[in-house]
Amino acid sequence: MSKGILVVVSGFSGAGKGTVMKRLLEKYDNYALSVSVTTRSPRPGEEDGREYFFRTKEEFEALIKDDALIEYAQYVENYYGTPRSYVEEQLEAGKDVILEIEIQGARKIKEKIPEALLVFVAPPSMEILKDRLTGRGTETPQVIADRLKRASQEAEGVEEYDYILINDQLEECVDKLHEIIRSEHSRMDRNLDFVRKLQLEAAVFGEKDPCKYIS
Ligand code: ADP
Ligand code: 5GP
């Protein structure tokens, strides 16, 4: 079985990454969503082990020390990191693994795993982003302001991603993401083992007496 693709999905806070991921997993098989570890507090309705593993700063630092995180970053006063073991197991099992992480983490992943696919989820406009972030109603005005400020910094790095996905109509956006990942499986550089095998088989036909291969 071929290995899965590691897909990094980033986007400004409020762009709709969580919503898109949830729908992608409901709609299509073969995806595994990595659950990150964070030091931030759970939002109402969030459960430990489902949206995040909620941990103290000390616990988070112990994970860093044990090399249990593939990457980690600080985002608006909290730490966030990707547990290594789940990602490695799922990729080996042939699943396409999705990391919903911010831009510093995306850069670290690209450095360590160049074949990772980087997708940036953008809102149709920054005005709509502000409305979505406010409308979600889960953050204080101060936290919203911090996140919008962070978006202004992150906007500089959007070109580092392989694809941009505009989250206007949710279903369209989800289907497009699925198509991008599906197409990625057919890229030549992801299929070189198969190509080599085919070339070896083809070479046999190039030998002296082709008649002996035809029954
Ligand atoms: P993120 O995970 O990027 O911070 P969320 O998934 O929490 O963003 O979405 C932010 C808000 O925008 C939520 O209230 C969500 O319901 C809403 N939202 C997400 N996608 C869309 C969309 N395509 N159209 C309208 N509203 C959306
Ligand atoms: P939130 O607090 O809104 O859930 O997430 C804040 C930001 O942290 C988002 O941009 C989200 O993508 C990012 N994030 C979540 N998990 C991780 C992670 O494991 N690593 C990194 N680098 N960023 C993460």
Short mmCIF file of C-alpha atoms and ligand atoms in Angstrom, two decimals:
data_model
loop_
_atom_site.label_atom_id
_atom_site.label_comp_id
_atom_site.label_asym_id
_atom_site.label_seq_id
_atom_site.Cartn_x
_atom_site.Cartn_y
_atom_site.Cartn_z
CA MET A 1 0.00 0.00 0.00
CA SER A 2 1.32 3.47 -0.82
CA LYS A 3 1.95 5.96 1.94
CA GLY A 4 -0.55 8.74 2.56
CA ILE A 5 0.08 12.41 1.88
CA LEU A 6 0.77 14.85 4.68
CA VAL A 7 -1.49 17.86 4.12
CA VAL A 8 -0.94 21.09 6.02
CA VAL A 9 -3.95 23.39 6.16
CA SER A 10 -3.46 26.93 7.45
CA GLY A 11 -5.49 30.11 7.34
CA PHE A 12 -6.30 33.20 9.35
CA SER A 13 -8.25 32.59 12.52
CA GLY A 14 -11.94 32.64 11.55
CA ALA A 15 -11.36 31.71 7.89
CA GLY A 16 -13.30 28.50 8.48
CA LYS A 17 -10.54 25.85 8.67
CA GLY A 18 -12.23 23.91 11.48
CA THR A 19 -15.58 23.98 9.68
CA VAL A 20 -14.01 22.84 6.37
CA MET A 21 -12.08 20.01 8.08
CA LYS A 22 -15.13 18.73 9.92
CA ARG A 23 -17.13 18.58 6.69
CA LEU A 24 -14.26 16.99 4.74
CA LEU A 25 -14.06 14.17 7.27
CA GLU A 26 -17.83 13.66 7.28
CA LYS A 27 -17.97 13.56 3.49
CA TYR A 28 -14.91 11.56 2.49
CA ASP A 29 -13.01 8.53 3.74
CA ASN A 30 -9.26 8.18 3.82
CA TYR A 31 -8.51 11.28 5.84
CA ALA A 32 -7.05 11.35 9.32
CA LEU A 33 -7.11 14.66 11.17
CA SER A 34 -4.27 15.12 13.60
CA VAL A 35 -5.36 16.36 17.03
CA SER A 36 -2.88 18.93 18.34
CA VAL A 37 -1.74 19.62 21.87
CA THR A 38 -2.33 23.14 23.19
CA THR A 39 -1.88 25.16 26.35
CA ARG A 40 -4.94 27.32 25.60
CA SER A 41 -8.18 26.75 27.54
CA PRO A 42 -11.02 24.79 25.93
CA ARG A 43 -13.81 26.84 24.31
CA PRO A 44 -17.37 25.95 25.32
CA GLY A 45 -18.20 22.63 23.67
CA GLU A 46 -14.59 21.60 23.07
CA GLU A 47 -13.49 18.27 24.53
CA ASP A 48 -10.07 17.06 25.57
CA GLY A 49 -8.81 14.60 22.95
CA ARG A 50 -11.34 15.69 20.30
CA GLU A 51 -10.55 19.31 19.25
CA TYR A 52 -7.24 19.36 21.14
CA PHE A 53 -5.32 17.69 23.90
CA PHE A 54 -5.47 20.49 26.48
CA ARG A 55 -2.28 20.50 28.56
CA THR A 56 -0.42 22.74 31.00
CA LYS A 57 2.69 24.62 29.94
CA GLU A 58 4.81 22.19 32.00
CA GLU A 59 3.24 19.16 30.31
CA PHE A 60 3.77 20.78 26.90
CA GLU A 61 7.42 21.45 27.65
CA ALA A 62 7.89 17.80 28.68
CA LEU A 63 6.53 16.73 25.26
CA ILE A 64 9.05 19.02 23.53
CA LYS A 65 11.86 17.54 25.64
CA ASP A 66 10.79 13.97 24.73
CA ASP A 67 10.75 14.87 21.00
CA ALA A 68 7.10 13.79 20.94
CA LEU A 69 6.03 16.72 18.70
CA ILE A 70 6.84 16.96 14.96
CA GLU A 71 6.52 20.72 15.22
CA TYR A 72 5.25 23.29 17.67
CA ALA A 73 4.76 27.04 17.73
CA GLN A 74 3.59 29.86 19.90
CA TYR A 75 0.40 31.58 18.76
CA VAL A 76 -1.05 34.58 20.63
CA GLU A 77 0.42 33.60 24.04
CA ASN A 78 -0.25 29.86 23.84
CA TYR A 79 1.69 26.85 22.59
CA TYR A 80 0.35 24.49 19.95
CA GLY A 81 2.05 21.31 18.70
CA THR A 82 1.54 18.21 16.54
CA PRO A 83 2.01 14.80 18.21
CA ARG A 84 4.46 12.74 16.16
CA SER A 85 3.28 9.15 16.68
CA TYR A 86 -0.28 9.49 15.33
CA VAL A 87 0.88 11.24 12.15
CA GLU A 88 3.56 8.64 11.41
CA GLU A 89 1.23 5.68 12.07
CA GLN A 90 -1.57 7.04 9.89
CA LEU A 91 0.73 7.92 6.97
CA GLU A 92 2.19 4.39 7.10
CA ALA A 93 -1.36 3.00 7.04
CA GLY A 94 -1.98 4.90 3.77
CA LYS A 95 -4.19 7.65 5.20
CA ASP A 96 -3.90 11.26 4.05
CA VAL A 97 -3.13 13.08 7.27
CA ILE A 98 -4.30 16.64 7.77
CA LEU A 99 -2.56 19.08 10.08
CA GLU A 100 -4.55 22.22 10.77
CA ILE A 101 -1.72 24.45 11.93
CA GLU A 102 -0.49 28.03 11.69
CA ILE A 103 2.23 29.35 9.42
CA GLN A 104 5.33 28.86 11.61
CA GLY A 105 4.39 25.21 12.02
CA ALA A 106 3.71 24.90 8.27
CA ARG A 107 7.20 26.21 7.52
CA LYS A 108 8.78 23.70 9.93
CA ILE A 109 6.86 20.83 8.33
CA LYS A 110 7.97 21.88 4.82
CA GLU A 111 11.58 21.97 6.03
CA LYS A 112 11.41 18.53 7.63
CA ILE A 113 9.07 16.85 5.12
CA PRO A 114 9.45 18.57 1.70
CA GLU A 115 6.82 16.32 0.08
CA ALA A 116 4.11 17.73 2.40
CA LEU A 117 1.29 19.57 0.60
CA LEU A 118 0.58 23.07 1.92
CA VAL A 119 -2.89 24.56 1.49
CA PHE A 120 -3.95 28.02 2.62
CA VAL A 121 -7.65 28.56 3.40
CA ALA A 122 -8.58 32.20 2.79
CA PRO A 123 -11.81 34.10 3.44
CA PRO A 124 -13.37 35.89 0.43
CA SER A 125 -12.29 39.21 2.05
CA MET A 126 -10.82 40.46 5.31
CA GLU A 127 -14.14 42.16 6.13
CA ILE A 128 -15.84 38.76 5.96
CA LEU A 129 -13.06 37.31 8.13
CA LYS A 130 -13.75 39.91 10.82
CA ASP A 131 -17.49 39.12 10.66
CA ARG A 132 -16.89 35.36 10.93
CA LEU A 133 -14.50 35.77 13.84
CA THR A 134 -16.92 38.08 15.67
CA GLY A 135 -19.93 35.96 14.71
CA ARG A 136 -18.35 32.79 16.13
CA GLY A 137 -18.72 34.48 19.51
CA THR A 138 -16.05 32.41 21.23
CA GLU A 139 -13.43 35.11 21.87
CA THR A 140 -13.34 38.40 23.74
CA PRO A 141 -12.92 41.61 21.67
CA GLN A 142 -9.29 41.76 22.85
CA VAL A 143 -8.53 38.21 21.65
CA ILE A 144 -10.30 38.95 18.34
CA ALA A 145 -8.15 42.06 17.93
CA ASP A 146 -4.99 40.00 18.67
CA ARG A 147 -6.00 37.41 16.09
CA LEU A 148 -6.72 40.02 13.42
CA LYS A 149 -3.33 41.56 14.13
CA ARG A 150 -1.79 38.13 13.75
CA ALA A 151 -3.62 37.75 10.41
CA SER A 152 -1.96 40.93 9.16
CA GLN A 153 1.44 39.30 9.82
CA GLU A 154 0.42 35.92 8.40
CA ALA A 155 -0.83 37.55 5.18
CA GLU A 156 2.81 38.11 4.22
CA GLY A 157 3.49 34.37 4.07
CA VAL A 158 0.53 33.17 1.97
CA GLU A 159 2.65 32.71 -1.18
CA GLU A 160 4.72 30.02 0.56
CA TYR A 161 1.76 27.62 0.26
CA ASP A 162 1.21 25.30 -2.71
CA TYR A 163 -2.53 26.03 -3.04
CA ILE A 164 -4.99 28.73 -2.02
CA LEU A 165 -8.53 27.71 -1.24
CA ILE A 166 -11.16 30.43 -0.89
CA ASN A 167 -13.79 29.45 1.64
CA ASP A 168 -16.87 31.16 0.25
CA GLN A 169 -19.42 28.38 -0.31
CA LEU A 170 -18.56 25.69 2.23
CA GLU A 171 -19.44 22.61 0.14
CA GLU A 172 -17.53 23.89 -2.90
CA CYS A 173 -14.51 24.58 -0.77
CA VAL A 174 -14.60 21.11 0.80
CA ASP A 175 -14.92 19.39 -2.59
CA LYS A 176 -12.10 21.45 -4.06
CA LEU A 177 -9.79 20.50 -1.19
CA HIS A 178 -10.64 16.83 -1.75
CA GLU A 179 -9.86 17.20 -5.48
CA ILE A 180 -6.53 18.91 -4.80
CA ILE A 181 -5.44 16.05 -2.54
CA ARG A 182 -6.71 13.41 -4.96
CA SER A 183 -4.78 14.96 -7.86
CA GLU A 184 -1.68 15.16 -5.74
CA HIS A 185 -1.66 11.33 -5.53
CA SER A 186 -1.07 11.21 -9.32
CA ARG A 187 1.99 13.46 -9.35
CA MET A 188 4.96 11.81 -11.03
CA ASP A 189 7.33 12.41 -8.12
CA ARG A 190 4.94 10.61 -5.73
CA ASN A 191 4.84 7.54 -7.98
CA LEU A 192 8.48 6.89 -8.81
CA ASP A 193 8.55 3.41 -7.21
CA PHE A 194 5.72 2.30 -9.49
CA VAL A 195 7.39 3.95 -12.50
CA ARG A 196 10.68 2.14 -11.81
CA LYS A 197 8.85 -1.19 -11.60
CA LEU A 198 7.08 -0.47 -14.89
CA GLN A 199 10.38 0.50 -16.52
CA LEU A 200 12.00 -2.80 -15.42
CA GLU A 201 9.06 -4.76 -16.81
CA ALA A 202 9.21 -2.75 -20.06
CA ALA A 203 12.93 -3.39 -20.38
CA VAL A 204 12.22 -7.13 -20.74
CA PHE A 205 10.26 -6.39 -23.93
CA GLY A 206 13.28 -4.59 -25.28
CA GLU A 207 15.44 -7.71 -25.14
CA LYS A 208 16.49 -9.69 -28.25
CA ASP A 209 13.62 -12.05 -29.05
CA PRO A 210 10.25 -10.46 -28.18
CA CYS A 211 8.36 -13.50 -29.64
CA LYS A 212 9.12 -15.66 -26.62
CA TYR A 213 7.01 -13.35 -24.37
CA ILE A 214 3.87 -13.85 -26.44
CA SER A 215 2.02 -17.07 -25.82
P1 ADP B 1 -11.15 28.70 11.98
O1 ADP B 1 -11.09 27.25 12.38
O2 ADP B 1 -10.44 28.99 10.71
O3 ADP B 1 -10.73 29.65 13.08
P2 ADP B 1 -14.06 28.30 12.06
O4 ADP B 1 -14.20 27.01 11.34
O5 ADP B 1 -14.25 28.30 13.55
O6 ADP B 1 -12.69 29.06 11.67
O7 ADP B 1 -15.10 29.31 11.38
C1 ADP B 1 -15.27 30.65 11.85
C2 ADP B 1 -16.75 31.03 11.75
O8 ADP B 1 -17.10 31.15 10.37
C3 ADP B 1 -17.68 29.98 12.33
O9 ADP B 1 -18.72 30.63 13.02
C4 ADP B 1 -18.20 29.21 11.11
O10 ADP B 1 -19.48 28.69 11.32
C5 ADP B 1 -18.20 30.30 10.04
N1 ADP B 1 -17.94 29.76 8.67
C6 ADP B 1 -17.02 28.84 8.30
N2 ADP B 1 -17.05 28.60 6.96
C7 ADP B 1 -18.03 29.42 6.48
C8 ADP B 1 -18.56 29.64 5.15
N3 ADP B 1 -18.09 29.00 4.06
N4 ADP B 1 -19.57 30.54 5.03
C9 ADP B 1 -20.04 31.20 6.11
N5 ADP B 1 -19.60 31.03 7.38
C10 ADP B 1 -18.60 30.15 7.57
P1 5GP B 2 -7.28 28.04 17.81
O1 5GP B 2 -6.89 28.60 19.16
O2 5GP B 2 -8.17 29.00 17.03
O3 5GP B 2 -7.86 26.66 17.90
O4 5GP B 2 -5.94 27.90 16.96
C1 5GP B 2 -5.06 28.99 16.82
C2 5GP B 2 -4.08 28.72 15.71
O5 5GP B 2 -3.22 27.64 16.08
C3 5GP B 2 -4.74 28.30 14.39
O6 5GP B 2 -4.10 29.02 13.34
C4 5GP B 2 -4.43 26.82 14.30
O7 5GP B 2 -4.33 26.40 12.94
C5 5GP B 2 -3.08 26.75 14.98
N1 5GP B 2 -2.72 25.41 15.46
C6 5GP B 2 -3.53 24.45 15.95
N2 5GP B 2 -2.83 23.36 16.25
C7 5GP B 2 -1.53 23.61 15.93
C8 5GP B 2 -0.32 22.84 15.99
O8 5GP B 2 -0.28 21.69 16.39
N3 5GP B 2 0.81 23.46 15.58
C9 5GP B 2 0.84 24.74 15.12
N4 5GP B 2 2.01 25.24 14.71
N5 5GP B 2 -0.28 25.48 15.03
C10 5GP B 2 -1.46 24.93 15.43
#
